[in-house]
Coordinates of C-alpha atoms in Angstrom, one line a residue:
X238 CA -28.1 -25.3 15.0
X239 CA -28.5 -24.7 10.9
X240 CA -27.2 -22.7 8.2
X241 CA -28.9 -22.7 4.9
X242 CA -26.2 -23.0 2.0
X243 CA -26.2 -20.2 0.0
X244 CA -27.9 -20.2 -3.6
X245 CA -25.7 -21.1 -6.9
X246 CA -23.1 -23.1 -5.1
X247 CA -21.2 -25.4 -7.8
X248 CA -21.2 -29.0 -7.7
X249 CA -17.5 -29.2 -6.7
X250 CA -15.0 -26.2 -6.8
X251 CA -12.4 -26.5 -9.7
X252 CA -9.0 -24.9 -11.1
X253 CA -9.9 -22.4 -13.7
X254 CA -6.9 -22.8 -16.2
X255 CA -6.6 -21.2 -19.6
X256 CA -10.3 -20.2 -19.4
X257 CA -11.6 -23.5 -18.5
X258 CA -12.9 -24.7 -15.0
X259 CA -10.6 -28.5 -14.9
X260 CA -10.2 -30.9 -12.0
X261 CA -6.7 -31.7 -11.0
X262 CA -4.7 -34.0 -13.7
X263 CA -4.3 -36.8 -10.8
X264 CA -8.1 -36.2 -9.7
X265 CA -6.9 -35.0 -6.5
X266 CA -9.7 -33.5 -4.3
X267 CA -10.2 -32.2 -0.5
X268 CA -12.9 -31.5 1.7
X269 CA -14.2 -27.9 2.6
X270 CA -16.1 -27.7 5.9
X271 CA -18.7 -25.5 6.9
X272 CA -17.6 -23.8 10.2
X273 CA -20.8 -23.8 12.1
X274 CA -21.1 -27.8 11.9
X275 CA -17.5 -28.6 10.4
X276 CA -19.4 -31.0 8.2
X277 CA -18.1 -31.4 4.4
X278 CA -20.4 -29.4 2.1
X279 CA -18.2 -29.5 -1.0
X280 CA -15.4 -30.9 -2.9
X281 CA -12.9 -29.2 -4.1
X282 CA -9.9 -29.6 -6.6
X283 CA -6.6 -30.0 -4.9
X284 CA -3.6 -28.7 -7.2
X285 CA -0.2 -30.4 -7.6
X286 CA 3.0 -29.9 -9.3
X287 CA 1.1 -30.9 -12.6
X288 CA -1.6 -28.6 -12.2
X289 CA 0.5 -26.0 -11.3
X290 CA 3.0 -26.3 -14.5
X291 CA -0.2 -26.5 -16.6
X292 CA -1.6 -23.0 -15.2
X293 CA 2.1 -21.2 -15.3
X294 CA 2.2 -22.1 -18.8
X295 CA -0.7 -21.0 -19.7
X296 CA -0.1 -17.6 -18.0
X297 CA 3.2 -17.7 -19.8
X298 CA 1.4 -18.1 -23.0
X299 CA -1.0 -15.2 -22.6
X300 CA 1.9 -13.0 -21.5
X301 CA 4.2 -13.8 -24.4
X302 CA 1.8 -14.1 -27.2
X303 CA -1.3 -12.7 -26.2
X304 CA -2.8 -9.5 -25.9
X305 CA -2.9 -8.4 -22.4
X306 CA 0.4 -6.5 -21.8
X307 CA 0.5 -4.8 -24.5
X308 CA -2.6 -3.2 -24.2
X309 CA -2.9 0.5 -23.9
X310 CA -3.4 1.5 -20.1
X311 CA -6.9 2.8 -21.1
X312 CA -7.9 -0.1 -22.5
X313 CA -7.1 -2.4 -19.2
X314 CA -8.5 0.0 -17.3
X315 CA -11.8 -0.2 -18.7
X316 CA -11.7 -4.0 -18.3
X317 CA -10.9 -3.6 -14.9
X318 CA -13.7 -1.0 -14.4
X319 CA -16.1 -3.6 -15.9
X320 CA -14.4 -6.4 -13.2
X321 CA -15.4 -4.0 -10.5
X322 CA -19.0 -3.1 -12.2
X323 CA -19.6 -7.2 -12.1
X324 CA -18.2 -7.7 -8.6
X325 CA -20.4 -4.9 -6.7
X326 CA -23.4 -6.4 -9.1
X327 CA -22.8 -10.0 -7.3
X328 CA -21.8 -8.4 -4.1
X329 CA -24.9 -10.3 -2.1
X330 CA -23.9 -13.4 -3.6
X331 CA -19.9 -12.8 -2.9
X332 CA -21.1 -11.9 0.7
X333 CA -23.0 -15.3 1.0
X334 CA -20.2 -17.6 -0.3
X335 CA -17.8 -15.6 1.8
X336 CA -19.7 -15.7 5.0
X337 CA -21.1 -19.2 4.6
X338 CA -17.4 -20.7 3.9
X339 CA -15.4 -18.4 6.4
X340 CA -17.7 -17.7 9.1
X341 CA -17.5 -14.3 9.0
X342 CA -20.5 -12.4 10.1
X343 CA -22.5 -11.4 7.0
X344 CA -22.5 -7.4 7.7
X345 CA -19.0 -7.4 7.7
X346 CA -18.8 -9.8 4.3
X347 CA -20.8 -7.6 2.5
X348 CA -18.1 -4.7 3.3
X349 CA -15.2 -7.3 2.0
X350 CA -17.3 -7.8 -1.5
X351 CA -17.5 -3.8 -1.8
X352 CA -14.0 -3.3 -0.7
X353 CA -12.9 -5.7 -3.5
X354 CA -14.5 -3.7 -6.2
X355 CA -13.0 -0.8 -5.1
X356 CA -9.6 -2.4 -5.0
X357 CA -10.1 -2.8 -8.9
X358 CA -11.3 0.4 -9.4
X359 CA -8.4 2.3 -7.7
X360 CA -5.9 0.4 -9.7
X361 CA -7.6 0.6 -13.0
X362 CA -7.5 4.6 -12.6
X363 CA -4.1 4.7 -11.0
X364 CA -2.8 2.8 -14.2
X365 CA -4.0 5.4 -16.5
X366 CA -2.7 8.2 -14.1
X367 CA 0.7 6.7 -14.0
X368 CA 3.6 8.9 -15.0
X369 CA 7.4 7.6 -15.5
X370 CA 10.4 9.7 -14.4
X371 CA 12.1 11.8 -16.8
X372 CA 16.0 13.3 -16.3
X373 CA 17.3 15.8 -18.7
X374 CA 20.9 17.4 -19.0
X375 CA 20.3 19.8 -21.7
X376 CA 22.2 19.4 -24.7
X377 CA 23.9 16.2 -23.4
X378 CA 21.0 13.8 -22.3
X379 CA 17.6 12.6 -21.8
X380 CA 17.3 9.6 -19.4
X381 CA 13.8 8.3 -18.5
X382 CA 12.4 5.0 -16.9
X383 CA 10.3 2.5 -18.9
X384 CA 8.1 0.4 -16.5
X385 CA 7.3 -3.1 -18.1
X386 CA 5.0 -5.8 -16.9
X387 CA 7.3 -8.9 -15.6
X388 CA 5.4 -11.7 -16.7
X389 CA 3.8 -14.6 -14.6
X390 CA 3.0 -13.3 -11.2
X391 CA 2.2 -16.0 -8.3
X392 CA 0.0 -14.9 -6.0
X393 CA -0.9 -16.9 -2.6
X394 CA -3.6 -15.8 -0.4
X395 CA -5.1 -16.4 3.0
X396 CA -8.2 -17.5 4.5
X397 CA -9.4 -14.7 6.1
X398 CA -11.4 -12.3 4.4
X399 CA -10.3 -14.1 1.2
X400 CA -12.1 -12.5 -2.1
X401 CA -11.1 -8.9 -0.9
X402 CA -7.5 -9.9 0.0
X403 CA -7.4 -11.5 -3.4
X404 CA -8.6 -8.6 -5.5
X405 CA -5.8 -6.3 -3.1
X406 CA -3.6 -8.6 -5.3
X407 CA -5.0 -9.3 -8.5
X408 CA -6.0 -5.5 -9.1
X409 CA -2.5 -4.5 -9.6
X410 CA -0.8 -7.4 -11.1
X411 CA -3.2 -7.4 -13.6
X412 CA -3.5 -3.3 -14.3
X413 CA 0.2 -3.2 -14.9
X414 CA 0.0 -6.0 -17.8
X415 CA 1.0 -8.9 -15.9
X416 CA -0.4 -12.9 -15.9
X417 CA -1.3 -14.5 -12.6
X418 CA -1.5 -17.7 -11.3
X419 CA -3.8 -17.4 -7.8
X420 CA -3.5 -19.8 -4.9
X421 CA -6.1 -19.1 -2.7
X422 CA -6.3 -21.1 1.0
X423 CA -7.6 -24.3 0.7
X424 CA -9.7 -23.6 4.2
X425 CA -11.8 -20.8 2.2
X426 CA -11.9 -21.7 -1.5
X427 CA -15.4 -20.9 -2.4
X428 CA -15.6 -17.1 -3.3
X429 CA -12.1 -17.7 -5.2
X430 CA -14.1 -20.0 -7.5
X431 CA -16.1 -17.2 -9.0
X432 CA -13.3 -15.2 -10.3
X433 CA -12.7 -16.8 -13.4
X434 CA -16.4 -16.3 -14.9
X435 CA -16.3 -12.7 -13.6
X436 CA -13.5 -12.1 -15.5
X437 CA -14.2 -13.8 -18.3
X438 CA -17.3 -11.9 -18.3
X439 CA -14.9 -8.4 -18.1
X440 CA -13.3 -9.5 -20.8
X441 CA -9.9 -10.7 -19.9
X442 CA -8.4 -13.2 -22.4
X443 CA -7.8 -16.6 -21.5
X444 CA -4.4 -17.5 -19.8
X445 CA -4.4 -14.3 -18.5
X446 CA -6.0 -15.4 -15.1
X447 CA -5.6 -18.8 -13.8
X448 CA -6.3 -20.6 -10.3
X449 CA -5.4 -23.6 -8.8
X450 CA -6.5 -24.7 -5.6
X451 CA -5.1 -26.9 -2.9
X452 CA -2.1 -26.7 0.0
X453 CA 0.6 -25.1 0.6
X454 CA 3.0 -27.8 0.6
X455 CA 1.6 -29.1 -2.8
X456 CA -0.2 -26.1 -5.0
X457 CA 1.8 -23.4 -3.0
X458 CA 5.0 -24.9 -3.0
X459 CA 5.1 -25.6 -6.6
X460 CA 4.1 -22.1 -7.5
X461 CA 7.0 -20.7 -5.5
X462 CA 9.8 -23.1 -6.8
X463 CA 8.2 -22.9 -10.4
X464 CA 11.3 -21.0 -12.7
X465 CA 8.8 -19.3 -14.8
X466 CA 7.4 -17.6 -12.0
X467 CA 9.5 -14.1 -11.6
X468 CA 6.9 -12.5 -8.8
X469 CA 5.6 -14.1 -5.5
X470 CA 2.9 -12.2 -3.7
X471 CA 2.1 -13.7 -0.3
X472 CA -0.1 -12.8 2.5
X473 CA -0.2 -15.4 5.5
X474 CA 1.8 -16.2 8.9
X475 CA 5.2 -15.5 9.2
X476 CA 6.9 -19.0 9.5
X477 CA 5.3 -19.8 6.0
X478 CA 6.5 -16.5 5.0
X479 CA 10.2 -17.6 6.1
X480 CA 9.5 -21.0 4.2
X481 CA 9.0 -19.0 0.8
X482 CA 11.9 -17.0 1.4
X483 CA 14.3 -19.7 1.4
X484 CA 12.3 -21.8 -1.5
X485 CA 12.6 -18.6 -3.6
X486 CA 16.1 -17.9 -3.0
X487 CA 17.6 -20.0 -5.9
X488 CA 15.8 -18.2 -8.2
X489 CA 16.3 -14.6 -7.0
X490 CA 12.4 -13.8 -7.2
X491 CA 10.8 -10.7 -6.6
X492 CA 8.7 -11.2 -3.2
X493 CA 6.4 -9.1 -1.3
X494 CA 5.0 -10.7 1.9
X495 CA 2.4 -9.6 4.4
X496 CA 2.8 -11.6 7.4
X497 CA 1.6 -11.9 11.2
X498 CA 1.1 -9.3 13.7
X499 CA 0.6 -8.7 17.3
X500 CA -0.2 -5.0 17.0
X501 CA -0.4 -2.6 19.9
X502 CA -3.1 0.0 20.8
X503 CA -1.9 2.1 23.7
X504 CA -4.4 4.5 25.1
X505 CA -3.1 7.2 27.3
X506 CA -5.0 8.5 30.2
X507 CA -5.8 12.0 28.3
X508 CA -7.4 9.8 25.5
X509 CA -11.0 10.1 24.6
X510 CA -12.1 6.9 26.7
X511 CA -15.5 6.1 25.0
X512 CA -14.2 6.5 21.6
X513 CA -11.2 4.3 22.5
X514 CA -13.2 1.9 24.0
X515 CA -15.1 1.5 20.6
X516 CA -12.3 1.3 18.6
X517 CA -10.3 -1.3 20.7
X518 CA -13.1 -3.4 20.8
X519 CA -14.2 -3.7 17.4
X520 CA -10.5 -3.7 16.5
X521 CA -9.8 -7.2 18.0
X522 CA -13.5 -8.7 17.6
X523 CA -14.5 -7.7 13.9
X524 CA -13.8 -10.4 11.3
X525 CA -13.7 -12.9 14.3
X526 CA -10.4 -11.7 15.4
X527 CA -8.9 -13.2 12.6
X528 CA -7.1 -10.2 11.0
X529 CA -3.7 -9.4 10.7
X530 CA -3.8 -5.7 11.9
X531 CA -5.7 -6.7 15.0
X532 CA -4.9 -4.2 18.0
X533 CA -4.8 -7.6 20.4
X534 CA -2.3 -6.1 22.7
X535 CA -4.1 -3.3 24.6
X536 CA -1.8 -0.9 26.3
X537 CA -3.5 1.2 29.3
X538 CA -1.9 3.9 31.4
X539 CA -2.4 3.1 35.0
X540 CA -4.8 6.4 35.9
X541 CA -7.3 5.2 33.8
X542 CA -6.6 1.2 33.9
X543 CA -9.2 -0.2 36.1
X544 CA -12.0 1.8 34.6
X545 CA -11.1 0.5 31.0
X546 CA -10.5 -2.7 32.0
X547 CA -14.2 -2.9 34.0
X548 CA -15.7 -1.4 30.6
X549 CA -13.8 -3.4 28.3
X550 CA -15.0 -6.7 30.1
X551 CA -18.8 -5.5 29.8
X552 CA -18.6 -4.5 26.2
X553 CA -16.8 -8.0 25.4
X554 CA -19.3 -10.4 27.6
X555 CA -22.3 -8.1 25.4
X556 CA -20.8 -8.8 22.0
X557 CA -23.5 -10.7 20.0
X558 CA -21.8 -14.4 19.1
X559 CA -24.2 -15.9 16.6
X560 CA -24.7 -17.9 12.9
X561 CA -22.8 -16.3 10.2
X562 CA -25.7 -15.7 8.1
X563 CA -27.8 -13.5 11.2
X564 CA -27.3 -9.9 10.4
X565 CA -27.4 -9.6 14.0
X566 CA -24.1 -11.6 14.6
X567 CA -21.1 -9.9 15.8
X568 CA -19.0 -12.6 15.6
X569 CA -19.5 -15.6 14.3
X570 CA -17.4 -19.2 13.9
X571 CA -13.8 -19.5 13.5
X572 CA -12.7 -20.7 10.4
X573 CA -11.8 -24.3 10.3
X574 CA -11.3 -26.6 13.7
X575 CA -7.9 -26.7 13.1
X576 CA -7.7 -22.8 13.8
X577 CA -10.3 -23.4 16.6
X578 CA -8.2 -25.5 18.3
X579 CA -5.1 -23.2 18.0
X580 CA -7.0 -20.4 19.6
X581 CA -8.5 -22.5 22.5
X582 CA -5.1 -23.6 23.4
X583 CA -4.3 -19.7 23.9
X584 CA -7.2 -19.3 25.8
X585 CA -6.5 -22.0 28.2
X586 CA -2.8 -20.6 28.4
X587 CA -4.3 -17.1 28.7
X588 CA -5.8 -19.0 32.3
X589 CA -2.5 -18.9 34.0
X590 CA -0.9 -15.8 32.3
X591 CA -3.6 -13.2 32.9
X592 CA -7.1 -12.1 34.7
X593 CA -9.7 -13.4 32.7
X594 CA -12.6 -10.6 32.6
X595 CA -14.5 -12.0 30.1
X596 CA -15.3 -15.1 27.5
X597 CA -12.9 -17.8 28.4
X598 CA -14.7 -21.0 26.4
X599 CA -17.5 -21.9 24.2
X600 CA -20.7 -19.2 23.9
X601 CA -23.7 -20.5 25.4
X602 CA -25.9 -22.0 23.1
X603 CA -23.4 -23.5 20.7
X604 CA -22.2 -26.7 21.5
X605 CA -20.8 -27.4 18.1
X606 CA -18.9 -25.8 15.6
X607 CA -15.8 -23.5 15.9
X608 CA -17.4 -20.8 18.1
X609 CA -15.7 -19.2 20.9
X610 CA -16.7 -16.6 23.2
X611 CA -15.5 -13.4 23.0
X612 CA -12.3 -13.4 25.6
X613 CA -10.7 -11.0 27.2
X614 CA -7.4 -11.0 29.9
X615 CA -6.3 -8.2 32.0
X616 CA -3.2 -7.7 34.0
X617 CA -1.1 -9.5 31.2
X618 CA 3.0 -9.9 31.7
X619 CA 4.8 -8.7 28.7
X620 CA 6.8 -11.9 28.8
X621 CA 3.4 -13.8 28.6
X622 CA 2.7 -16.3 25.3
X623 CA -0.3 -14.4 25.0
X624 CA 1.0 -10.9 24.8
X625 CA 3.8 -12.4 22.6
X626 CA 2.3 -14.6 20.1
X627 CA -0.3 -14.1 17.4
X628 CA -3.5 -15.5 18.1
X629 CA -5.6 -14.8 15.6
X630 CA -9.0 -15.0 16.9
X631 CA -11.4 -12.9 19.4
X632 CA -8.9 -12.9 22.2
X633 CA -7.3 -9.5 23.7
X634 CA -4.4 -9.0 26.5
X635 CA -4.8 -5.7 28.3
X636 CA -1.6 -5.0 30.2
X637 CA -1.0 -1.7 32.3
X638 CA 2.0 1.2 31.6
X639 CA 2.9 4.1 33.4
X640 CA 4.9 5.9 31.5
X641 CA 5.4 7.0 28.0
X642 CA 8.7 5.3 27.5
X643 CA 7.2 2.1 28.9
X644 CA 4.3 2.2 26.9
X645 CA 6.7 2.7 23.6
X646 CA 8.5 -0.4 25.4
X647 CA 6.1 -2.5 25.7
X648 CA 4.9 -1.7 22.2
X649 CA 7.9 -2.7 20.8
X650 CA 8.3 -5.7 23.1
X651 CA 7.6 -8.6 20.2
X652 CA 8.8 -9.8 17.3
X653 CA 6.1 -8.3 15.2
X654 CA 5.8 -5.0 13.9
X655 CA 2.9 -4.6 11.1
X656 CA 0.4 -2.1 13.1
X657 CA 0.2 0.3 15.8
X658 CA -2.8 2.1 17.3
X659 CA -2.3 5.4 19.6
X660 CA -4.8 7.1 21.6
X661 CA -3.9 10.5 23.2
X662 CA -5.4 14.4 23.0
X663 CA -1.6 15.7 23.0
X664 CA -0.2 16.1 19.2
X665 CA 3.0 16.3 20.0
X666 CA 3.2 12.8 21.8
X667 CA 1.0 11.3 19.1
X668 CA 3.4 11.9 16.6
X669 CA 6.8 11.3 18.3
X670 CA 5.4 7.9 19.7
X671 CA 4.1 7.0 16.1
X672 CA 7.6 7.6 15.0
X673 CA 9.1 5.9 17.6
X674 CA 7.0 2.8 17.3
X675 CA 8.0 0.1 15.4
X676 CA 5.3 -0.7 12.8
X677 CA 4.7 -0.2 9.3
X678 CA 1.1 1.2 9.7
X679 CA 0.5 4.1 12.5
X680 CA -3.2 5.0 13.3
X681 CA -3.7 8.0 15.6
X682 CA -7.3 8.2 17.5
X683 CA -8.2 5.9 14.2
X684 CA -8.9 2.4 13.6
X685 CA -7.6 0.7 10.2
X686 CA -9.2 3.5 8.0
X687 CA -6.8 3.3 5.0
X688 CA -6.3 5.5 2.1
X689 CA -5.7 3.2 -0.9
X690 CA -2.9 5.2 -2.0
X691 CA -0.7 4.7 1.3
X692 CA 1.7 1.9 1.6
X693 CA 0.8 -1.5 3.2
X694 CA 3.0 -3.6 5.4
X695 CA 5.4 -4.2 8.2
X696 CA 8.4 -4.3 9.4
X697 CA 10.4 -7.2 11.4
X698 CA 8.2 -10.3 11.3
X699 CA 5.7 -8.8 9.9
X700 CA 6.7 -8.9 6.2
X701 CA 8.8 -7.8 3.4
X702 CA 8.1 -4.8 1.0
X703 CA 5.3 -3.0 0.9
X704 CA 2.2 -3.1 -1.3
X705 CA -0.6 -0.5 -2.0
X706 CA -0.6 2.5 -4.3
X707 CA 2.7 3.3 -6.5
X708 CA 4.2 0.8 -4.0
X709 CA 2.0 -2.1 -6.1
X710 CA 3.2 -0.7 -9.5
X711 CA 6.5 -0.8 -8.3
X712 CA 6.4 -4.4 -7.5
X713 CA 4.5 -5.6 -10.3
X714 CA 6.4 -3.6 -12.9
X715 CA 10.6 -3.8 -13.7
X716 CA 12.1 0.0 -14.2
X717 CA 14.0 0.2 -17.5
X718 CA 16.2 3.1 -17.7
X719 CA 16.7 4.5 -21.3
X720 CA 19.4 7.0 -21.9
X721 CA 19.8 8.9 -24.8
X722 CA 22.5 10.8 -26.1
X723 CA 21.7 14.4 -27.4
X724 CA 25.2 16.0 -28.2
X725 CA 28.5 14.0 -29.6
X726 CA 29.4 11.1 -27.8
X727 CA 32.9 11.2 -26.5
X728 CA 34.6 8.0 -25.6
X729 CA 38.3 7.2 -24.8
X730 CA 39.7 5.7 -27.8
X731 CA 41.2 2.5 -26.6
X732 CA 43.1 0.6 -29.3
X733 CA 43.4 3.5 -31.9
X734 CA 46.9 4.0 -31.7
X735 CA 48.5 7.1 -31.1

């Protein structure tokens, strides 16, 4: 079983600091694996504190001395639109890099490349349309808000859909005039290596964008603890988020963290069953199940439970597992052997916690690599580990409920609160349930279609803060209040005598 390497691979993945591709100061490297075979296909520079120091120094210099923060919004907007144009023109290469590196099916990787371009277009437009508040007291005072870029933004991104999620942070950080140091995930560094040339071709000055690859405990930790990095935006799992929170505390850094999820999909007996099946199958197994907003707990009302489980099992068994490069593939290879072992351990745990109705091991015909058969468990108790813990793979738990009150209790019965999906034809129930469920984002009779103007983020263990739309502008800018006196200023005259 082979998968051809995409054209245009570099000889090695290097850091990008102050406009140049560079090796680590100490020469440190790590192996990057092909998830189909788990063989090393390229070496990558492994960032240490010295590399982060160089990148931050370049970004700070570009912020304090360079033109980028001082450009008019329209000028920055034009450059970011060029970035989007270049990304769109290279979508085939980007998708091939992403699919080969991460194991994502190629058709889904193409969608991520297009979304990355759209993220830049959105913030390029938003920064021009942005307006600030003014508060007037006629004849007395005018007060207005002056937004200013903050400085060097540290961006730490995950290994699932890496290029798109990098664009999600890079777009608003750059649009608002900041400079950045990006630390991409070590499992999937390939597509991130393209950013440097894309930004250079678009006209972004040297030092504005910097990239240091490597591991969280070295490169990521050094970025979080660097005193000249006032902002950290992190997407990843909740335990790492807690560590970042603690390490940032002495510096009082601005933090935005989108963390783990164990999102419920609640299907009431009055739902459009066919549509709910389509959405809940796609919502778990797309992107190989490696998505933070996956509806990996499906709660189904008792009256339709048996039919739903039977049809869900049939659909799951028919999902096409294949090479990531095959356009027919619906589920590809898990990103890395470490993560594969984690997912498979939960599959084994699930066999004692629920009724296995599909999958449960390796798919036929794939004796090597990180392939997991799409797996579904029914009759899962709410205290089961596969109900409570984030698996981040093609594994789903299905649980019955009788009443709306019980469904709400089950939906809220985890430490996470990122997303929720509700399927019902009762409009009152839909809105009331949505307002009561503990989730940062709720979809009613829909699956994860998000307007970029809306906030993205979670509650409880699923995150801190929100990004998206003006929430991203808020995060990446300081809001300075300026007060102007229009009349005669009157002050108590301390020390003036009688």
